[in-house]
Amino acid sequence: MVDVDKVLDEAGLKNPVVRDYVAYWAELTGAERIEVVQASDDARLVAECLEAGELLPAGEGRYYSRSYHKDTARSEERTIVATSNPSDAGAYNNWRPSEEMKPLLEGKMRGASAGKTMYVVPYLMAPPGSPLEPYAAGVELTDARTVVLHMIRMARVGVEYINNLADPNSFVRAVHVTGDLENLGHGTADDQRYFVTVADERTILHFGSSDGGNALLGKIAHGLRLASYDGWASGKFLAEQFMLLGIVDKETGRKYHVAGGFPSASGKTNLAMTLAPDALGDRYYVEFYGDDIAWIWVDENDGRAYAFNPENGVFGVAKDTNEATNPTALDSIAPGSGAIFTNVAYNEKTGDVWWEGKSKNPPADLDGWLDWKGERIADRSPEQAGDPWAHPNSRFTTALDNVPNVAKDYDDPRGVPVDAIIFGGRTRDREPLVRAITDLAEGVYDGLTLGAEATFAADGKEGILRYDPMSMRPFMSYGEGDYAAHWLKILGQATDGPIFAHVNWFQRDPEDGHFLWPGYRDNLRALLWLVQFKNGEVTGVPTAVGTIPAKDELLLEGIEIDEGDLDKILTIDLERWRQEIGFREEHLSQFDRLPEAIWEAHRRVARAVEEAAQQG
Ligand code: GTP
Ligand code: SPV
Ligand code: MN
């Protein structure tokens, strides 16, 4: 038996409620040792992981890890939100009663860490001193050392974040037990994996994975799923899967902040890290705040919406990250950064890493190269030759202060004022480059009808999106109707609120499939138009679905784009919009208690589309 008190005393962990919680789970999981983690333990833990083969060296101060081959992404079907109130059930949150889920998870976790160390990771998901700090403290218990290293990069870690809480009970209990990965029945009827957030008890119980958001519980389980529930229950804030960036106009000295929701793997990291296109670089500069989560509230003193990024690091998609698409990301994972790569291809002789799109072609010399499963590329059969080297969801993990354009005030507890909220999904047609929306209810309506093309288009109908409200579908913790009402309530408090917009970088040519818009760094041009529109510097072209840029209003200096392509992304395809309105009606009908203001916004947009189509 571990002497829990002794370990906690030695670590200076004083919060009595946290101590009881640690003791309870140490006993239940049967862990052989307990260790309390501080951020300063990183170097030692890295050395231990290298020694144990849990990490491999990937050049100076960079590391490589591989996860079990069936454990490479979040599993939405296995993710559950539990509470004691059945009316918390929504269309997407897989609601279950907590009285059913808690014993089930305790049963799976009982004795499951036998022989292992249980790491106690106290953390904070907010800049210290923030008004939302009472919702940000947590203690993750995990039996995986590499998960600890991810937490140290992604969150602020140390006992100081939980020792002096105003209410010693106000921390999130986040329990992660890996389980026997090879025997969990992944994808079968007898799947043993459960990723449960007991939202009204501020408890997270995740069993059966050591990958990404399934295992680093500060990020998605706490920072999004639980925080959005807390934000609603307290009536104080929104927690959203949004990136957050600043645009500095060096000529006027003004700075604008844009927050934006794009479904997973749809471009948040790339946008937040973007550099201005070369031709505009003398005047504009983009600052990085966050790439995946923003907490948003309204300050009653000045009536503005404020946001911060609760995370301390970046967990970015590796695929297609290269010098042209995202030089900032490459700098942030440079030698010496402490970056951890997961499930990319690895050269066991040189320590090099590679992923699809890192360079046009994979390394020509196959010597030493292993794919993400650890299989030798040189030994591939002709049938395997086309398989990707890296897993499509392979990632890099790096701390925020490695990002070269991170804003100086990224950890300002007051947050930054939000000028615009944008939504964007991968849509190959219909959605123009950008359309601005000035009305709050229409903006929230637009977020609720955000969608992306299903990438696995099974038996979906042509043109139907996988709707992903506000890019929160996988993280929704309570009913969508209540969620919409909460948005209207919070942002309704603003007297100087953000403008909304829908953006789309992914429109394609129906014939040859090429992207009509070059994307990446050029995306800043759409955002610049939006802030100019908000400032009244350009007027745009009003349409049934918002205001789009007039062609000569976009700053197009130095861009390479075909005239015809440009015309196409600046027009509204009314026939496709007419069809979309019908799909939206069905989509919104799933939601209980959807506010009448949202239905009214829907009817206004539907009527405008109909009228425009008839005039058309
Ligand atoms: P999560 O971390 O899963 O929430 O994803 P994310 O939204 O941060 O996505 P990310 O920025 O990592 O981009 C996902 C993929 O989209 C990457 O492979 C990018 O290269 C690609 N991508 C991002 N921006 C653009 C763009 O403007 N145009 C095109 N064509 N592809 C893009
Ligand atoms: C996402 O899937 O949206 C992510 C990665 O940001 S994970 O943390 O694994 O959820
Ligand atoms: Mn994400």
XYZ file of C-alpha atoms in Angstrom, residues 243-247 267-278 284-291 324-329 403-406 505 519-525 527-528:
45
model
C -9.120 29.709 -32.276
C -8.210 33.235 -31.197
C -5.908 35.621 -33.047
C -4.968 39.274 -33.147
C -4.412 41.382 -36.259
C -7.986 24.829 -40.047
C -8.011 26.493 -36.614
C -4.337 25.904 -35.862
C -3.319 27.039 -39.305
C -5.373 30.208 -39.152
C -4.290 31.153 -35.636
C -0.620 30.728 -36.576
C -0.871 32.406 -39.927
C 1.584 35.003 -41.138
C 0.370 37.897 -43.246
C 0.893 37.285 -46.968
C 4.252 38.754 -48.016
C -0.259 43.783 -40.991
C 0.988 41.383 -38.403
C -0.904 38.413 -36.957
C -0.553 37.421 -33.327
C -1.365 33.992 -31.990
C -3.518 33.570 -28.883
C -4.933 30.099 -29.193
C -5.741 27.430 -31.735
C 4.595 27.333 -47.301
C 1.416 26.462 -45.393
C 2.535 27.114 -41.834
C 6.131 28.229 -41.234
C 5.173 29.380 -37.732
C 4.169 25.847 -36.764
C 5.110 29.837 -31.092
C 7.134 32.690 -32.629
C 4.167 35.017 -33.142
C 2.475 34.333 -29.810
C -11.402 28.371 -47.592
C -6.041 29.489 -48.472
C -3.564 29.480 -45.596
C -1.740 32.845 -45.343
C -4.094 34.422 -47.877
C -7.007 33.788 -45.507
C -5.976 36.960 -43.720
C -7.365 38.920 -46.674
C -10.432 38.727 -42.171
C -9.086 42.157 -43.089
